[in-house]
CSV table of N, CA and C and ligand atoms in Angstrom, one decimal:
chain,number,residue,atom,x,y,z
A,1,MET,N,-51.9,-19.8,-22.4
A,1,MET,CA,-51.0,-19.3,-22.9
A,1,MET,C,-50.2,-19.9,-24.4
A,2,SER,N,-49.7,-20.7,-23.6
A,2,SER,CA,-48.7,-21.2,-24.3
A,2,SER,C,-49.2,-22.7,-26.0
A,3,VAL,N,-48.6,-22.1,-27.0
A,3,VAL,CA,-49.2,-22.5,-27.7
A,3,VAL,C,-48.2,-23.9,-28.8
A,4,LYS,N,-48.8,-24.2,-28.7
A,4,LYS,CA,-48.6,-25.4,-29.5
A,4,LYS,C,-46.6,-24.7,-30.5
A,5,MET,N,-45.9,-24.9,-30.5
A,5,MET,CA,-45.0,-24.5,-31.6
A,5,MET,C,-43.7,-25.6,-32.1
A,6,THR,N,-43.2,-26.0,-33.7
A,6,THR,CA,-42.4,-27.2,-33.5
A,6,THR,C,-41.8,-27.1,-34.3
A,7,LYS,N,-40.6,-28.0,-34.1
A,7,LYS,CA,-39.9,-27.4,-35.8
A,7,LYS,C,-39.5,-28.8,-36.2
A,8,ILE,N,-39.6,-28.7,-37.4
A,8,ILE,CA,-39.2,-29.9,-38.1
A,8,ILE,C,-38.3,-30.0,-39.2
A,9,ASP,N,-36.9,-30.5,-39.2
A,9,ASP,CA,-36.3,-31.1,-39.4
A,9,ASP,C,-35.9,-32.2,-40.8
A,10,ILE,N,-35.8,-31.1,-42.3
A,10,ILE,CA,-35.7,-32.1,-43.4
A,10,ILE,C,-34.4,-32.3,-43.7
A,11,ILE,N,-34.1,-33.8,-43.6
A,11,ILE,CA,-32.0,-33.8,-43.9
A,11,ILE,C,-32.5,-34.8,-45.5
A,12,THR,N,-31.7,-34.0,-46.1
A,12,THR,CA,-32.1,-34.5,-47.9
A,12,THR,C,-30.5,-34.3,-48.5
A,13,ARG,N,-31.1,-35.0,-49.9
A,13,ARG,CA,-29.8,-34.4,-51.3
A,13,ARG,C,-29.9,-32.8,-51.0
A,14,GLN,N,-29.0,-32.4,-51.2
A,14,GLN,CA,-28.6,-31.4,-52.2
A,14,GLN,C,-29.4,-30.8,-53.0
A,15,GLY,N,-29.3,-31.5,-54.2
A,15,GLY,CA,-29.8,-31.4,-54.9
A,15,GLY,C,-30.8,-31.2,-55.4
A,16,LYS,N,-32.2,-31.3,-54.1
A,16,LYS,CA,-33.5,-31.3,-54.6
A,16,LYS,C,-33.7,-29.6,-53.1
A,17,PHE,N,-32.4,-28.4,-52.5
A,17,PHE,CA,-33.4,-27.9,-51.9
A,17,PHE,C,-33.9,-26.7,-52.8
A,18,GLU,N,-33.8,-26.3,-53.6
A,18,GLU,CA,-33.8,-25.7,-54.6
A,18,GLU,C,-36.0,-25.4,-54.6
A,19,ASP,N,-35.8,-27.3,-55.2
A,19,ASP,CA,-37.1,-27.3,-55.4
A,19,ASP,C,-38.2,-26.9,-53.9
A,20,LEU,N,-37.5,-27.4,-52.8
A,20,LEU,CA,-38.2,-27.8,-51.4
A,20,LEU,C,-38.8,-26.3,-50.4
A,21,LYS,N,-37.0,-25.2,-51.0
A,21,LYS,CA,-37.6,-24.2,-50.6
A,21,LYS,C,-38.4,-23.3,-50.9
A,22,GLU,N,-38.8,-23.9,-52.8
A,22,GLU,CA,-39.8,-23.3,-53.5
A,22,GLU,C,-41.2,-24.0,-52.6
A,23,ALA,N,-41.2,-24.5,-52.0
A,23,ALA,CA,-42.5,-25.6,-52.2
A,23,ALA,C,-43.2,-25.4,-50.4
A,24,LEU,N,-41.7,-25.1,-49.6
A,24,LEU,CA,-42.2,-24.7,-48.5
A,24,LEU,C,-43.0,-23.4,-48.6
A,25,GLY,N,-41.8,-21.9,-49.4
A,25,GLY,CA,-42.5,-20.3,-49.8
A,25,GLY,C,-43.4,-20.4,-50.1
A,26,LYS,N,-44.4,-21.2,-51.2
A,26,LYS,CA,-45.7,-21.9,-51.7
A,26,LYS,C,-46.7,-22.2,-50.7
A,27,ILE,N,-46.6,-22.6,-49.1
A,27,ILE,CA,-47.0,-22.7,-47.9
A,27,ILE,C,-47.1,-21.9,-47.9
A,28,GLY,N,-46.5,-21.7,-47.0
A,28,GLY,CA,-46.0,-20.0,-46.6
A,28,GLY,C,-45.8,-19.7,-45.4
A,29,ILE,N,-44.4,-20.4,-45.8
A,29,ILE,CA,-43.1,-20.7,-44.7
A,29,ILE,C,-42.1,-19.9,-45.1
A,30,THR,N,-42.1,-19.1,-43.8
A,30,THR,CA,-40.5,-18.1,-44.1
A,30,THR,C,-39.5,-18.3,-44.0
A,31,GLY,N,-39.4,-18.0,-43.0
A,31,GLY,CA,-38.4,-18.0,-42.2
A,31,GLY,C,-37.2,-19.4,-42.8
A,32,MET,N,-37.0,-19.7,-42.2
A,32,MET,CA,-35.3,-21.6,-42.1
A,32,MET,C,-34.1,-21.4,-41.9
A,33,THR,N,-33.3,-22.6,-41.2
A,33,THR,CA,-31.7,-22.4,-41.1
A,33,THR,C,-32.4,-23.7,-42.4
A,34,VAL,N,-30.5,-24.0,-42.9
A,34,VAL,CA,-30.5,-24.9,-44.2
A,34,VAL,C,-28.6,-24.6,-43.7
A,35,SER,N,-28.1,-25.9,-43.4
A,35,SER,CA,-26.6,-25.6,-43.7
A,35,SER,C,-26.1,-27.0,-44.5
A,36,GLN,N,-25.1,-27.3,-44.8
A,36,GLN,CA,-24.8,-28.8,-44.9
A,36,GLN,C,-23.7,-29.4,-44.2
A,37,VAL,N,-24.7,-30.6,-44.0
A,37,VAL,CA,-24.3,-31.6,-43.1
A,37,VAL,C,-23.1,-32.8,-44.0
A,38,LEU,N,-23.1,-33.6,-43.1
A,38,LEU,CA,-22.9,-34.7,-43.0
A,38,LEU,C,-24.0,-36.1,-42.7
A,39,GLY,N,-24.2,-36.3,-43.4
A,39,GLY,CA,-24.7,-37.7,-42.5
A,39,GLY,C,-25.0,-39.6,-43.5
A,40,CYS,N,-25.7,-40.7,-42.0
A,40,CYS,CA,-25.8,-41.3,-42.8
A,40,CYS,C,-27.0,-42.3,-41.9
A,41,GLY,N,-27.8,-43.1,-42.9
A,41,GLY,CA,-28.9,-43.9,-42.3
A,41,GLY,C,-29.0,-45.4,-42.4
A,42,MET,N,-29.3,-45.4,-43.2
A,42,MET,CA,-29.6,-47.0,-42.2
A,42,MET,C,-28.5,-48.0,-43.6
A,43,GLN,N,-28.0,-47.6,-44.5
A,43,GLN,CA,-27.1,-48.0,-45.1
A,43,GLN,C,-26.0,-47.5,-44.9
A,44,LYS,N,-25.6,-47.4,-43.8
A,44,LYS,CA,-24.0,-47.7,-43.6
A,44,LYS,C,-23.0,-48.2,-44.1
A,45,GLY,N,-22.0,-47.9,-44.4
A,45,GLY,CA,-21.0,-48.9,-45.2
A,45,GLY,C,-21.7,-49.5,-46.0
A,46,LEU,N,-23.0,-49.3,-46.5
A,46,LEU,CA,-23.3,-49.7,-47.9
A,46,LEU,C,-22.9,-48.6,-49.0
A,47,THR,N,-24.1,-49.1,-50.3
A,47,THR,CA,-22.9,-47.7,-51.4
A,47,THR,C,-24.3,-47.1,-51.2
A,48,GLU,N,-24.5,-45.5,-51.0
A,48,GLU,CA,-25.2,-45.0,-52.1
A,48,GLU,C,-24.9,-44.0,-53.0
A,49,TYR,N,-25.8,-43.8,-54.4
A,49,TYR,CA,-24.9,-42.7,-54.5
A,49,TYR,C,-24.9,-41.5,-54.6
A,50,TYR,N,-24.3,-40.5,-55.6
A,50,TYR,CA,-23.9,-38.9,-54.7
A,50,TYR,C,-23.6,-38.3,-56.5
A,51,ARG,N,-24.7,-37.7,-57.0
A,51,ARG,CA,-24.1,-37.2,-58.2
A,51,ARG,C,-24.3,-38.4,-59.6
A,52,GLY,N,-25.0,-40.1,-59.0
A,52,GLY,CA,-25.1,-40.2,-59.7
A,52,GLY,C,-23.5,-41.3,-60.2
A,53,VAL,N,-22.9,-41.0,-59.0
A,53,VAL,CA,-21.4,-42.1,-58.8
A,53,VAL,C,-21.3,-42.8,-57.1
A,54,PRO,N,-21.4,-43.7,-57.7
A,54,PRO,CA,-21.7,-44.9,-55.8
A,54,PRO,C,-20.5,-45.0,-55.1
A,55,VAL,N,-20.8,-44.3,-53.5
A,55,VAL,CA,-19.5,-44.1,-53.2
A,55,VAL,C,-19.9,-44.5,-52.0
A,56,GLU,N,-18.6,-44.9,-51.3
A,56,GLU,CA,-19.0,-46.3,-50.7
A,56,GLU,C,-18.6,-46.1,-48.9
A,57,VAL,N,-18.3,-44.8,-48.8
A,57,VAL,CA,-18.3,-44.3,-47.6
A,57,VAL,C,-19.3,-44.3,-46.5
A,58,ASN,N,-19.4,-43.9,-45.1
A,58,ASN,CA,-20.3,-43.8,-44.6
A,58,ASN,C,-20.9,-42.7,-44.9
A,59,LEU,N,-20.4,-41.7,-44.6
A,59,LEU,CA,-21.0,-41.0,-44.3
A,59,LEU,C,-21.6,-39.4,-45.4
A,60,LEU,N,-22.2,-39.0,-46.2
A,60,LEU,CA,-22.7,-38.5,-47.4
A,60,LEU,C,-23.0,-36.8,-47.0
A,61,PRO,N,-23.1,-36.2,-47.8
A,61,PRO,CA,-23.0,-34.3,-48.0
A,61,PRO,C,-24.8,-34.8,-48.1
A,62,LYS,N,-25.2,-34.0,-46.8
A,62,LYS,CA,-26.6,-33.6,-47.7
A,62,LYS,C,-26.5,-32.2,-46.7
A,63,VAL,N,-28.1,-31.6,-47.3
A,63,VAL,CA,-28.6,-30.7,-46.9
A,63,VAL,C,-29.5,-30.6,-46.0
A,64,ARG,N,-30.0,-29.7,-44.4
A,64,ARG,CA,-30.3,-29.9,-43.4
A,64,ARG,C,-31.1,-28.5,-43.9
A,65,ILE,N,-32.6,-28.3,-43.3
A,65,ILE,CA,-33.6,-27.6,-43.3
A,65,ILE,C,-35.1,-27.5,-42.5
A,66,GLU,N,-34.7,-26.5,-41.7
A,66,GLU,CA,-34.8,-26.1,-39.8
A,66,GLU,C,-35.7,-25.1,-40.6
A,67,VAL,N,-37.7,-25.7,-40.0
A,67,VAL,CA,-37.8,-24.0,-40.5
A,67,VAL,C,-38.9,-24.5,-38.8
A,68,VAL,N,-39.2,-23.0,-37.6
A,68,VAL,CA,-40.0,-23.6,-37.3
A,68,VAL,C,-41.9,-22.8,-36.9
A,69,VAL,N,-43.0,-23.6,-36.6
A,69,VAL,CA,-43.3,-23.6,-37.4
A,69,VAL,C,-44.6,-23.5,-36.3
A,70,CYS,N,-45.7,-22.5,-36.2
A,70,CYS,CA,-47.2,-22.1,-35.5
A,70,CYS,C,-48.5,-22.1,-36.2
A,71,GLU,N,-48.5,-21.4,-37.4
A,71,GLU,CA,-49.7,-21.3,-37.6
A,71,GLU,C,-49.7,-22.3,-38.4
A,72,ILE,N,-48.8,-22.9,-39.6
A,72,ILE,CA,-48.7,-23.8,-40.8
A,72,ILE,C,-48.0,-24.9,-40.2
A,73,PRO,N,-49.7,-26.5,-40.5
A,73,PRO,CA,-49.7,-27.6,-40.0
A,73,PRO,C,-48.7,-28.5,-39.9
A,74,VAL,N,-48.0,-28.4,-38.9
A,74,VAL,CA,-46.6,-29.9,-38.9
A,74,VAL,C,-47.2,-30.1,-41.0
A,75,ASP,N,-48.6,-31.7,-40.1
A,75,ASP,CA,-48.6,-32.3,-41.3
A,75,ASP,C,-48.5,-31.7,-43.1
A,76,LEU,N,-49.1,-30.8,-43.4
A,76,LEU,CA,-48.8,-30.2,-44.3
A,76,LEU,C,-47.3,-29.3,-44.7
A,77,VAL,N,-47.1,-29.5,-44.1
A,77,VAL,CA,-45.3,-29.5,-44.0
A,77,VAL,C,-44.5,-30.6,-44.7
A,78,VAL,N,-44.9,-31.2,-43.8
A,78,VAL,CA,-44.7,-32.5,-44.4
A,78,VAL,C,-44.6,-33.1,-44.9
A,79,GLU,N,-46.1,-33.3,-46.0
A,79,GLU,CA,-46.7,-34.1,-46.6
A,79,GLU,C,-45.6,-33.5,-48.0
A,80,THR,N,-45.7,-32.1,-48.1
A,80,THR,CA,-45.5,-31.2,-48.3
A,80,THR,C,-43.8,-30.8,-48.7
A,81,ALA,N,-43.4,-31.5,-48.3
A,81,ALA,CA,-41.8,-32.2,-48.0
A,81,ALA,C,-41.1,-33.2,-48.8
A,82,GLN,N,-42.5,-34.0,-48.2
A,82,GLN,CA,-42.1,-35.8,-49.4
A,82,GLN,C,-42.3,-35.7,-50.7
A,83,LYS,N,-43.5,-34.9,-51.1
A,83,LYS,CA,-44.0,-34.9,-52.0
A,83,LYS,C,-42.5,-34.0,-53.3
A,84,VAL,N,-42.2,-33.4,-52.6
A,84,VAL,CA,-41.1,-32.6,-53.7
A,84,VAL,C,-39.7,-33.2,-53.2
A,85,LEU,N,-39.4,-34.4,-51.9
A,85,LEU,CA,-37.8,-35.0,-52.2
A,85,LEU,C,-38.1,-36.6,-52.7
A,86,ARG,N,-39.7,-37.0,-52.6
A,86,ARG,CA,-40.1,-38.9,-52.3
A,86,ARG,C,-39.3,-39.3,-54.0
A,87,THR,N,-37.5,-39.7,-54.1
A,87,THR,CA,-37.7,-40.5,-56.1
A,87,THR,C,-38.5,-42.1,-55.2
A,88,GLY,N,-38.5,-42.5,-54.2
A,88,GLY,CA,-38.1,-44.1,-53.8
A,88,GLY,C,-37.3,-45.1,-53.5
A,89,LYS,N,-35.8,-44.0,-53.9
A,89,LYS,CA,-34.2,-44.8,-53.7
A,89,LYS,C,-33.9,-44.1,-52.7
A,90,ILE,N,-33.3,-45.1,-52.0
A,90,ILE,CA,-32.8,-45.0,-50.9
A,90,ILE,C,-31.5,-43.9,-50.4
A,91,GLY,N,-31.6,-43.3,-49.8
A,91,GLY,CA,-31.1,-41.5,-48.6
A,91,GLY,C,-31.7,-40.3,-49.8
A,92,ASP,N,-32.7,-40.9,-50.5
A,92,ASP,CA,-34.6,-39.6,-49.7
A,92,ASP,C,-33.8,-38.4,-48.9
A,93,GLY,N,-33.9,-39.1,-47.9
A,93,GLY,CA,-33.7,-38.6,-47.0
A,93,GLY,C,-34.7,-38.3,-45.1
A,94,LYS,N,-34.3,-37.5,-44.7
A,94,LYS,CA,-35.5,-37.8,-43.6
A,94,LYS,C,-36.0,-36.6,-42.9
A,95,ILE,N,-37.4,-36.9,-42.4
A,95,ILE,CA,-37.2,-35.2,-41.6
A,95,ILE,C,-37.9,-35.6,-39.4
A,96,PHE,N,-37.3,-35.0,-39.4
A,96,PHE,CA,-38.0,-35.6,-37.9
A,96,PHE,C,-38.4,-34.3,-37.0
A,97,VAL,N,-39.4,-34.4,-36.6
A,97,VAL,CA,-40.0,-33.5,-35.7
A,97,VAL,C,-40.3,-32.8,-34.4
A,98,TYR,N,-39.9,-31.6,-34.0
A,98,TYR,CA,-39.4,-31.8,-31.8
A,98,TYR,C,-40.8,-30.0,-31.7
A,99,GLU,N,-41.4,-30.6,-31.1
A,99,GLU,CA,-41.5,-30.0,-29.8
A,99,GLU,C,-40.9,-29.6,-29.6
A,100,VAL,N,-41.0,-27.2,-29.5
A,100,VAL,CA,-40.1,-26.0,-28.7
A,100,VAL,C,-41.1,-25.6,-27.9
A,101,ALA,N,-39.9,-25.3,-27.2
A,101,ALA,CA,-40.4,-25.2,-25.9
A,101,ALA,C,-40.8,-23.3,-25.7
A,102,ASN,N,-40.0,-22.6,-26.6
A,102,ASN,CA,-39.8,-21.2,-26.5
A,102,ASN,C,-39.3,-20.5,-28.3
A,103,VAL,N,-39.5,-19.4,-28.1
A,103,VAL,CA,-38.6,-19.2,-29.6
A,103,VAL,C,-38.5,-17.1,-28.3
A,104,ILE,N,-38.0,-16.8,-29.2
A,104,ILE,CA,-37.8,-14.8,-28.1
A,104,ILE,C,-37.1,-14.4,-29.6
A,105,LYS,N,-38.2,-14.1,-29.7
A,105,LYS,CA,-37.5,-13.2,-30.9
A,105,LYS,C,-36.4,-12.0,-30.5
A,106,ILE,N,-34.7,-11.0,-30.7
A,106,ILE,CA,-34.2,-11.3,-29.7
A,106,ILE,C,-34.2,-8.8,-30.1
A,107,ARG,N,-34.6,-8.6,-31.7
A,107,ARG,CA,-34.8,-7.0,-30.7
A,107,ARG,C,-35.9,-7.0,-30.6
A,108,THR,N,-37.3,-7.7,-30.3
A,108,THR,CA,-37.9,-6.7,-29.4
A,108,THR,C,-38.8,-7.3,-28.4
A,109,GLY,N,-38.0,-8.3,-28.0
A,109,GLY,CA,-38.0,-9.7,-27.2
A,109,GLY,C,-39.6,-10.2,-26.9
A,110,GLU,N,-40.5,-9.9,-28.4
A,110,GLU,CA,-41.4,-11.1,-28.5
A,110,GLU,C,-41.0,-12.5,-27.8
A,111,GLN,N,-41.7,-13.3,-27.6
A,111,GLN,CA,-41.9,-14.5,-27.2
A,111,GLN,C,-43.2,-15.3,-27.8
A,112,GLY,N,-42.7,-16.5,-27.9
A,112,GLY,CA,-43.4,-17.2,-28.5
A,112,GLY,C,-44.0,-17.4,-29.8
A,113,ARG,N,-45.4,-17.7,-30.1
A,113,ARG,CA,-46.4,-17.4,-31.5
A,113,ARG,C,-45.9,-16.2,-31.9
A,114,ASP,N,-45.4,-14.8,-31.1
A,114,ASP,CA,-45.8,-14.1,-31.3
A,114,ASP,C,-44.1,-13.1,-31.8
A,115,ALA,N,-42.3,-14.1,-31.9
A,115,ALA,CA,-41.4,-14.1,-31.6
A,115,ALA,C,-41.7,-15.1,-32.9
A,116,LEU,N,-42.6,-15.2,-34.3
A,116,LEU,CA,-42.0,-15.9,-35.3
A,116,LEU,C,-43.2,-15.1,-36.7
A,117,GLN,N,-43.8,-14.7,-35.9
A,117,GLN,CA,-44.8,-13.3,-36.6
A,117,GLN,C,-43.8,-11.5,-36.6
A,118,ASP,N,-44.3,-11.3,-37.6
A,118,ASP,CA,-43.5,-9.6,-37.8
A,118,ASP,C,-44.6,-9.0,-37.1
A,119,HIS,N,-44.4,-8.1,-36.7
A,119,HIS,CA,-45.2,-6.7,-36.3
A,119,HIS,C,-44.2,-6.1,-36.1
A,120,GLU,N,-44.3,-5.2,-36.9
A,120,GLU,CA,-43.0,-3.9,-36.9
A,120,GLU,C,-43.4,-2.9,-35.8
B,1,ATP,N1,-31.1,-41.9,-37.1
B,1,ATP,C1,-30.6,-41.3,-37.4
B,1,ATP,N2,-31.0,-40.4,-35.9
B,1,ATP,C2,-30.1,-39.2,-37.3
B,1,ATP,N3,-30.3,-38.6,-38.6
B,1,ATP,C3,-30.1,-39.0,-39.0
B,1,ATP,C4,-31.1,-40.8,-38.5
B,1,ATP,N4,-31.3,-41.4,-39.7
B,1,ATP,C5,-30.9,-40.1,-40.7
B,1,ATP,N5,-30.1,-39.1,-40.3
B,1,ATP,C6,-29.9,-38.7,-41.1
B,1,ATP,O1,-31.0,-38.3,-42.6
B,1,ATP,C7,-30.1,-38.1,-43.6
B,1,ATP,C8,-31.2,-38.7,-44.3
B,1,ATP,O2,-31.6,-39.9,-44.0
B,1,ATP,P1,-31.4,-41.9,-45.1
B,1,ATP,O3,-32.3,-40.9,-46.4
B,1,ATP,O4,-29.9,-42.1,-46.0
B,1,ATP,O5,-32.5,-42.3,-43.9
B,1,ATP,P2,-32.7,-44.3,-44.2
B,1,ATP,O6,-32.9,-44.1,-42.9
B,1,ATP,O7,-31.4,-44.6,-43.9
B,1,ATP,O8,-33.1,-43.7,-45.5
B,1,ATP,P3,-33.1,-44.4,-46.8
B,1,ATP,O9,-33.1,-46.1,-47.2
B,1,ATP,O10,-34.1,-44.2,-47.7
B,1,ATP,O11,-32.5,-44.5,-47.5
B,1,ATP,C9,-28.4,-39.0,-43.1
B,1,ATP,O12,-27.7,-38.9,-44.1
B,1,ATP,C10,-28.6,-38.1,-41.8
B,1,ATP,O13,-28.3,-37.4,-41.9
B,2,MG,MG1,-29.7,-44.4,-46.5
């Protein structure tokens, strides 16, 4: 009964968002949650570049894209994101992968895999 569902959080540079969204669309991702966040990684307190300007504060504006998948392979999502986002410079971002216990579509009451698909 229980089918594996996975949440993938991608936190990266704001300027990469449109390219990432397009690439995710091409592999069949339809639902996503996007937020503007503040974050820091390994370089806490050290200089990172924001729009070409060195910034010395700890927290930099980033974009977070959350997707939950069932049919689309997690590796495909991760590889697609890496391909688009990797510049090799610090601050390219991070990808977090979580198991999802359940999903409920409020309108229909569908759960799990069914809640992630569109059955009108
Ligand atoms: N350990 C962590 N826990 C939660 N969020 C994190 C963590 N590390 C990074 N992040 C989030 O990911 C964003 C991007 O991190 P960042 O790309 O700077 O990672 P990094 O590990 O420092 O790698 P790099 O050396 O390439 O900069 C951060 O701004 C923050 O929002
Ligand atoms: Mg960093």
